[in-house]
C-alpha cells in the first residue's frame, strides 16, 4: 500500500514533466519543498491541477500514509508565485482502514513571512473487494484517434502538457453570447504519454476550461476557488489503463452571483468510472 | 454581511431544536463549545448533517468572518460521542471578497486527551449581482402537500426533526437485492417548520439514506466519510423561501470496493437551485 509514488529527488534527466513537477524534497520539520512548475504555468500562476497533484503527492510520500487516495479537497486561497513552495501534510487521525489529512501549501513573501496559498484535506483508505457497480454509464464516443487533437500552439504552457481531443463543448470560436449549455466531453491524456496513477489522475480532473465561457459564449475572468475529487479506482485499476486516453466530461449545475459549480467525471478507456470531481469557480460579471 | 446567525447562548426556552443544537459558546482561546445534540441523534452518534451545521455555525459566529458561506467540506474522521464538543474555526486567509477557513471539532477522551473527530474547510464570500442561470432544472413534482409524509414513528431521533415527503426512491420495503437505480427525490423541511438559513440548509444536505441500500435493495452498514456543499443562494434568497419545503434529490455515480459517491441537489419551492452537495460514503460488503 505504501509504494513510493515519487521519483527520488534529483534523479532522471529527461523525466516526465509531471514527475519533475512532483519532486518534493522532505525537510527536517516534516514538510516538503517543491517548486511551482514552469512546465505547467497558467496565466498568472501554476495550473490548478498541478497544485492539486502536488498537495496529493505530499500525502503519498509521507512515511505514515495508510492506503490509497479516496478523496481530496483543495481550496485555492491565494496566488502561487514562481519559485519554491512548501507543503505540510499532517495525518490528523488514523483509523483501521481510513486516514484523515490536512495539507497546506505556502511560500515566503518579499518580507520573509510564510504565507499560505492553498489548503486541502485528504482521505486515504485501504479498500476491499465488495459489491461494485457504476451508476453513470460512459457516454458513447468515437475512438480518440478518430477525434481531432486540440491545437495548443501559442497557448499557455500547461496546455502543452496534455493531448486533448474534444468531442463536444469545445471552447467557443466566437464570443457572441450565443451559448446555451455547459457540457464538454473530451478524450485526454498526458503529453508525452505517461502511465496513469493517482497524481496524474488528480491533475487531469482540472483540465476543463471555465464552464461560464461555454454557457455564455463570453470570455470573462474566472478561476477555481475550491475543488474536490473522489477516487473510485485503486492503484491496480489505474495501472491497467496505462497511458491510454481517458474520457473526461464536465458541466455546470448553477451560475449565480459570481460563482458557478462544475461537476466532472473521468472514465477509463474501458468505460469504468475512475474519478468524479466538483469545483466552485469564481467569475466576474 | 456579518449579521449574527446564532441565538445568544442560554436563551429562549422552547427554541427550535436546530437553534438549540447550534448554540456555541465562545471560549477564551478562540474556540467554541457546544454539545453533540441528543435531539439529532443517529444510531451511534449525531446525525452528520447537524455536525456539518455546527462546523458552519462556528465560522458564521466568528468575529472575523467576511461574507456568506460559499462552500464547506467536512470529513468525518472519527466518532462523536455524547457530551461536549469543541470547535475551532481559523480564518487562514482573507482576501478582498473571499475568506478561507480551516475548522476542527474534537472531544476530550476518558484520559483527558483532546481527540479530533471532524475536520472541515469553509470558504465564505461576498457576492455580487452577475449573469445568473440554473443549468439543472428542477424535476417536475407534485405539490408537497399532495405527497405522503414519511412515517418516522419508532425511527431514530434525528428523523423526528424533519418532515420528509418522498416522491421517488423511498427506502426499500423489502431487502431482496432487487434494486437497480440510486435516485431519490423528496420534499423536505425542518419539523417544526423553521425559516431557512445557511445552517439549516447545510444540515438538510445530508438527509438522504445510503444510496447503496437503494441501489441493491440490501441493507449494509454504511456511513459518510466526507461531504462537500456548494451554496448557490445568498441570505436574502434563503429568507424568501421561509419555512416551505425544499425539493431534494440524490443519486450515486459509482459504487466501488467499499465506497460510493452521492451527488445531491436542493431546490427551493420556486425551482431555484439553492445548494449542490457531494459525499463519499463507506459501505461494508
mmCIF file with all atom_site columns, N, CA and C in Angstrom, chain B residues 96-124:
data_model
loop_
_atom_site.group_PDB
_atom_site.id
_atom_site.type_symbol
_atom_site.label_atom_id
_atom_site.label_alt_id
_atom_site.label_comp_id
_atom_site.label_asym_id
_atom_site.label_entity_id
_atom_site.label_seq_id
_atom_site.pdbx_PDB_ins_code
_atom_site.Cartn_x
_atom_site.Cartn_y
_atom_site.Cartn_z
_atom_site.occupancy
_atom_site.B_iso_or_equiv
_atom_site.pdbx_formal_charge
_atom_site.auth_seq_id
_atom_site.auth_comp_id
_atom_site.auth_asym_id
_atom_site.auth_atom_id
_atom_site.pdbx_PDB_model_num
ATOM 1  N N  . UNK B 1 96  ? -9.970  40.021 -0.662 1.00 0.00 ? 96  UNK B N  1
ATOM 2  C CA . UNK B 1 96  ? -10.903 41.145 -0.768 1.00 0.00 ? 96  UNK B CA 1
ATOM 3  C C  . UNK B 1 96  ? -12.352 40.667 -0.697 1.00 0.00 ? 96  UNK B C  1
ATOM 4  N N  . UNK B 1 97  ? -12.666 39.567 -1.368 1.00 0.00 ? 97  UNK B N  1
ATOM 5  C CA . UNK B 1 97  ? -14.065 39.134 -1.371 1.00 0.00 ? 97  UNK B CA 1
ATOM 6  C C  . UNK B 1 97  ? -14.250 37.664 -1.007 1.00 0.00 ? 97  UNK B C  1
ATOM 7  N N  . UNK B 1 98  ? -13.172 36.958 -0.714 1.00 0.00 ? 98  UNK B N  1
ATOM 8  C CA . UNK B 1 98  ? -13.300 35.572 -0.240 1.00 0.00 ? 98  UNK B CA 1
ATOM 9  C C  . UNK B 1 98  ? -12.437 35.366 1.006  1.00 0.00 ? 98  UNK B C  1
ATOM 10 N N  . UNK B 1 99  ? -12.845 34.385 1.802  1.00 0.00 ? 99  UNK B N  1
ATOM 11 C CA . UNK B 1 99  ? -12.118 34.066 3.031  1.00 0.00 ? 99  UNK B CA 1
ATOM 12 C C  . UNK B 1 99  ? -12.066 32.544 3.167  1.00 0.00 ? 99  UNK B C  1
ATOM 13 N N  . UNK B 1 100 ? -10.881 32.038 3.543  1.00 0.00 ? 100 UNK B N  1
ATOM 14 C CA . UNK B 1 100 ? -10.648 30.594 3.610  1.00 0.00 ? 100 UNK B CA 1
ATOM 15 C C  . UNK B 1 100 ? -10.427 30.166 5.052  1.00 0.00 ? 100 UNK B C  1
ATOM 16 N N  . UNK B 1 101 ? -11.181 29.176 5.485  1.00 0.00 ? 101 UNK B N  1
ATOM 17 C CA . UNK B 1 101 ? -11.187 28.718 6.863  1.00 0.00 ? 101 UNK B CA 1
ATOM 18 C C  . UNK B 1 101 ? -10.775 27.253 6.966  1.00 0.00 ? 101 UNK B C  1
ATOM 19 N N  . UNK B 1 102 ? -10.096 26.926 8.064  1.00 0.00 ? 102 UNK B N  1
ATOM 20 C CA . UNK B 1 102 ? -9.986  25.529 8.475  1.00 0.00 ? 102 UNK B CA 1
ATOM 21 C C  . UNK B 1 102 ? -10.720 25.390 9.802  1.00 0.00 ? 102 UNK B C  1
ATOM 22 N N  . UNK B 1 103 ? -11.405 24.286 9.968  1.00 0.00 ? 103 UNK B N  1
ATOM 23 C CA . UNK B 1 103 ? -12.244 24.067 11.149 1.00 0.00 ? 103 UNK B CA 1
ATOM 24 C C  . UNK B 1 103 ? -11.997 22.653 11.658 1.00 0.00 ? 103 UNK B C  1
ATOM 25 N N  . UNK B 1 104 ? -11.931 22.492 12.958 1.00 0.00 ? 104 UNK B N  1
ATOM 26 C CA . UNK B 1 104 ? -11.858 21.135 13.513 1.00 0.00 ? 104 UNK B CA 1
ATOM 27 C C  . UNK B 1 104 ? -12.762 21.028 14.729 1.00 0.00 ? 104 UNK B C  1
ATOM 28 N N  . UNK B 1 105 ? -13.318 19.839 14.912 1.00 0.00 ? 105 UNK B N  1
ATOM 29 C CA . UNK B 1 105 ? -14.149 19.534 16.083 1.00 0.00 ? 105 UNK B CA 1
ATOM 30 C C  . UNK B 1 105 ? -13.486 18.383 16.830 1.00 0.00 ? 105 UNK B C  1
ATOM 31 N N  . UNK B 1 106 ? -13.512 18.451 18.149 1.00 0.00 ? 106 UNK B N  1
ATOM 32 C CA . UNK B 1 106 ? -12.954 17.362 18.934 1.00 0.00 ? 106 UNK B CA 1
ATOM 33 C C  . UNK B 1 106 ? -13.573 17.284 20.315 1.00 0.00 ? 106 UNK B C  1
ATOM 34 N N  . UNK B 1 107 ? -13.165 16.254 21.008 1.00 0.00 ? 107 UNK B N  1
ATOM 35 C CA . UNK B 1 107 ? -13.686 15.996 22.367 1.00 0.00 ? 107 UNK B CA 1
ATOM 36 C C  . UNK B 1 107 ? -12.555 15.468 23.236 1.00 0.00 ? 107 UNK B C  1
ATOM 37 N N  . UNK B 1 108 ? -12.706 15.651 24.540 1.00 0.00 ? 108 UNK B N  1
ATOM 38 C CA . UNK B 1 108 ? -11.774 15.023 25.488 1.00 0.00 ? 108 UNK B CA 1
ATOM 39 C C  . UNK B 1 108 ? -12.125 13.539 25.625 1.00 0.00 ? 108 UNK B C  1
ATOM 40 N N  . UNK B 1 109 ? -11.094 12.697 25.585 1.00 0.00 ? 109 UNK B N  1
ATOM 41 C CA . UNK B 1 109 ? -11.359 11.271 25.810 1.00 0.00 ? 109 UNK B CA 1
ATOM 42 C C  . UNK B 1 109 ? -11.286 10.952 27.304 1.00 0.00 ? 109 UNK B C  1
ATOM 43 N N  . UNK B 1 110 ? -11.451 9.683  27.632 1.00 0.00 ? 110 UNK B N  1
ATOM 44 C CA . UNK B 1 110 ? -11.522 9.279  29.048 1.00 0.00 ? 110 UNK B CA 1
ATOM 45 C C  . UNK B 1 110 ? -10.249 9.643  29.814 1.00 0.00 ? 110 UNK B C  1
ATOM 46 N N  . UNK B 1 111 ? -9.139  9.742  29.087 1.00 0.00 ? 111 UNK B N  1
ATOM 47 C CA . UNK B 1 111 ? -7.861  10.104 29.738 1.00 0.00 ? 111 UNK B CA 1
ATOM 48 C C  . UNK B 1 111 ? -7.633  11.614 29.737 1.00 0.00 ? 111 UNK B C  1
ATOM 49 N N  . UNK B 1 112 ? -8.593  12.365 29.212 1.00 0.00 ? 112 UNK B N  1
ATOM 50 C CA . UNK B 1 112 ? -8.443  13.818 29.205 1.00 0.00 ? 112 UNK B CA 1
ATOM 51 C C  . UNK B 1 112 ? -7.732  14.367 27.986 1.00 0.00 ? 112 UNK B C  1
ATOM 52 N N  . UNK B 1 113 ? -7.313  13.480 27.078 1.00 0.00 ? 113 UNK B N  1
ATOM 53 C CA . UNK B 1 113 ? -6.633  13.945 25.858 1.00 0.00 ? 113 UNK B CA 1
ATOM 54 C C  . UNK B 1 113 ? -7.667  14.458 24.860 1.00 0.00 ? 113 UNK B C  1
ATOM 55 N N  . UNK B 1 114 ? -7.310  15.497 24.131 1.00 0.00 ? 114 UNK B N  1
ATOM 56 C CA . UNK B 1 114 ? -8.205  16.065 23.122 1.00 0.00 ? 114 UNK B CA 1
ATOM 57 C C  . UNK B 1 114 ? -8.068  15.275 21.826 1.00 0.00 ? 114 UNK B C  1
ATOM 58 N N  . UNK B 1 115 ? -9.161  14.749 21.335 1.00 0.00 ? 115 UNK B N  1
ATOM 59 C CA . UNK B 1 115 ? -9.153  13.914 20.130 1.00 0.00 ? 115 UNK B CA 1
ATOM 60 C C  . UNK B 1 115 ? -10.013 14.573 19.053 1.00 0.00 ? 115 UNK B C  1
ATOM 61 N N  . UNK B 1 116 ? -9.424  14.783 17.874 1.00 0.00 ? 116 UNK B N  1
ATOM 62 C CA . UNK B 1 116 ? -10.167 15.389 16.763 1.00 0.00 ? 116 UNK B CA 1
ATOM 63 C C  . UNK B 1 116 ? -11.107 14.352 16.153 1.00 0.00 ? 116 UNK B C  1
ATOM 64 N N  . UNK B 1 117 ? -12.387 14.701 16.056 1.00 0.00 ? 117 UNK B N  1
ATOM 65 C CA . UNK B 1 117 ? -13.375 13.803 15.441 1.00 0.00 ? 117 UNK B CA 1
ATOM 66 C C  . UNK B 1 117 ? -13.689 14.217 14.011 1.00 0.00 ? 117 UNK B C  1
ATOM 67 N N  . UNK B 1 118 ? -13.529 15.509 13.703 1.00 0.00 ? 118 UNK B N  1
ATOM 68 C CA . UNK B 1 118 ? -14.083 16.039 12.459 1.00 0.00 ? 118 UNK B CA 1
ATOM 69 C C  . UNK B 1 118 ? -13.199 17.190 11.979 1.00 0.00 ? 118 UNK B C  1
ATOM 70 N N  . UNK B 1 119 ? -12.889 17.209 10.679 1.00 0.00 ? 119 UNK B N  1
ATOM 71 C CA . UNK B 1 119 ? -12.160 18.344 10.112 1.00 0.00 ? 119 UNK B CA 1
ATOM 72 C C  . UNK B 1 119 ? -13.011 18.963 9.014  1.00 0.00 ? 119 UNK B C  1
ATOM 73 N N  . UNK B 1 120 ? -12.753 20.229 8.737  1.00 0.00 ? 120 UNK B N  1
ATOM 74 C CA . UNK B 1 120 ? -13.505 20.898 7.668  1.00 0.00 ? 120 UNK B CA 1
ATOM 75 C C  . UNK B 1 120 ? -12.695 22.040 7.092  1.00 0.00 ? 120 UNK B C  1
ATOM 76 N N  . UNK B 1 121 ? -13.014 22.400 5.855  1.00 0.00 ? 121 UNK B N  1
ATOM 77 C CA . UNK B 1 121 ? -12.604 23.678 5.299  1.00 0.00 ? 121 UNK B CA 1
ATOM 78 C C  . UNK B 1 121 ? -13.870 24.387 4.836  1.00 0.00 ? 121 UNK B C  1
ATOM 79 N N  . UNK B 1 122 ? -13.859 25.696 4.983  1.00 0.00 ? 122 UNK B N  1
ATOM 80 C CA . UNK B 1 122 ? -15.010 26.526 4.619  1.00 0.00 ? 122 UNK B CA 1
ATOM 81 C C  . UNK B 1 122 ? -14.497 27.695 3.795  1.00 0.00 ? 122 UNK B C  1
ATOM 82 N N  . UNK B 1 123 ? -15.250 28.067 2.766  1.00 0.00 ? 123 UNK B N  1
ATOM 83 C CA . UNK B 1 123 ? -14.986 29.315 2.042  1.00 0.00 ? 123 UNK B CA 1
ATOM 84 C C  . UNK B 1 123 ? -16.210 30.209 2.219  1.00 0.00 ? 123 UNK B C  1
ATOM 85 N N  . UNK B 1 124 ? -15.972 31.439 2.657  1.00 0.00 ? 124 UNK B N  1
ATOM 86 C CA . UNK B 1 124 ? -17.043 32.431 2.683  1.00 0.00 ? 124 UNK B CA 1
ATOM 87 C C  . UNK B 1 124 ? -16.710 33.490 1.631  1.00 0.00 ? 124 UNK B C  1
#
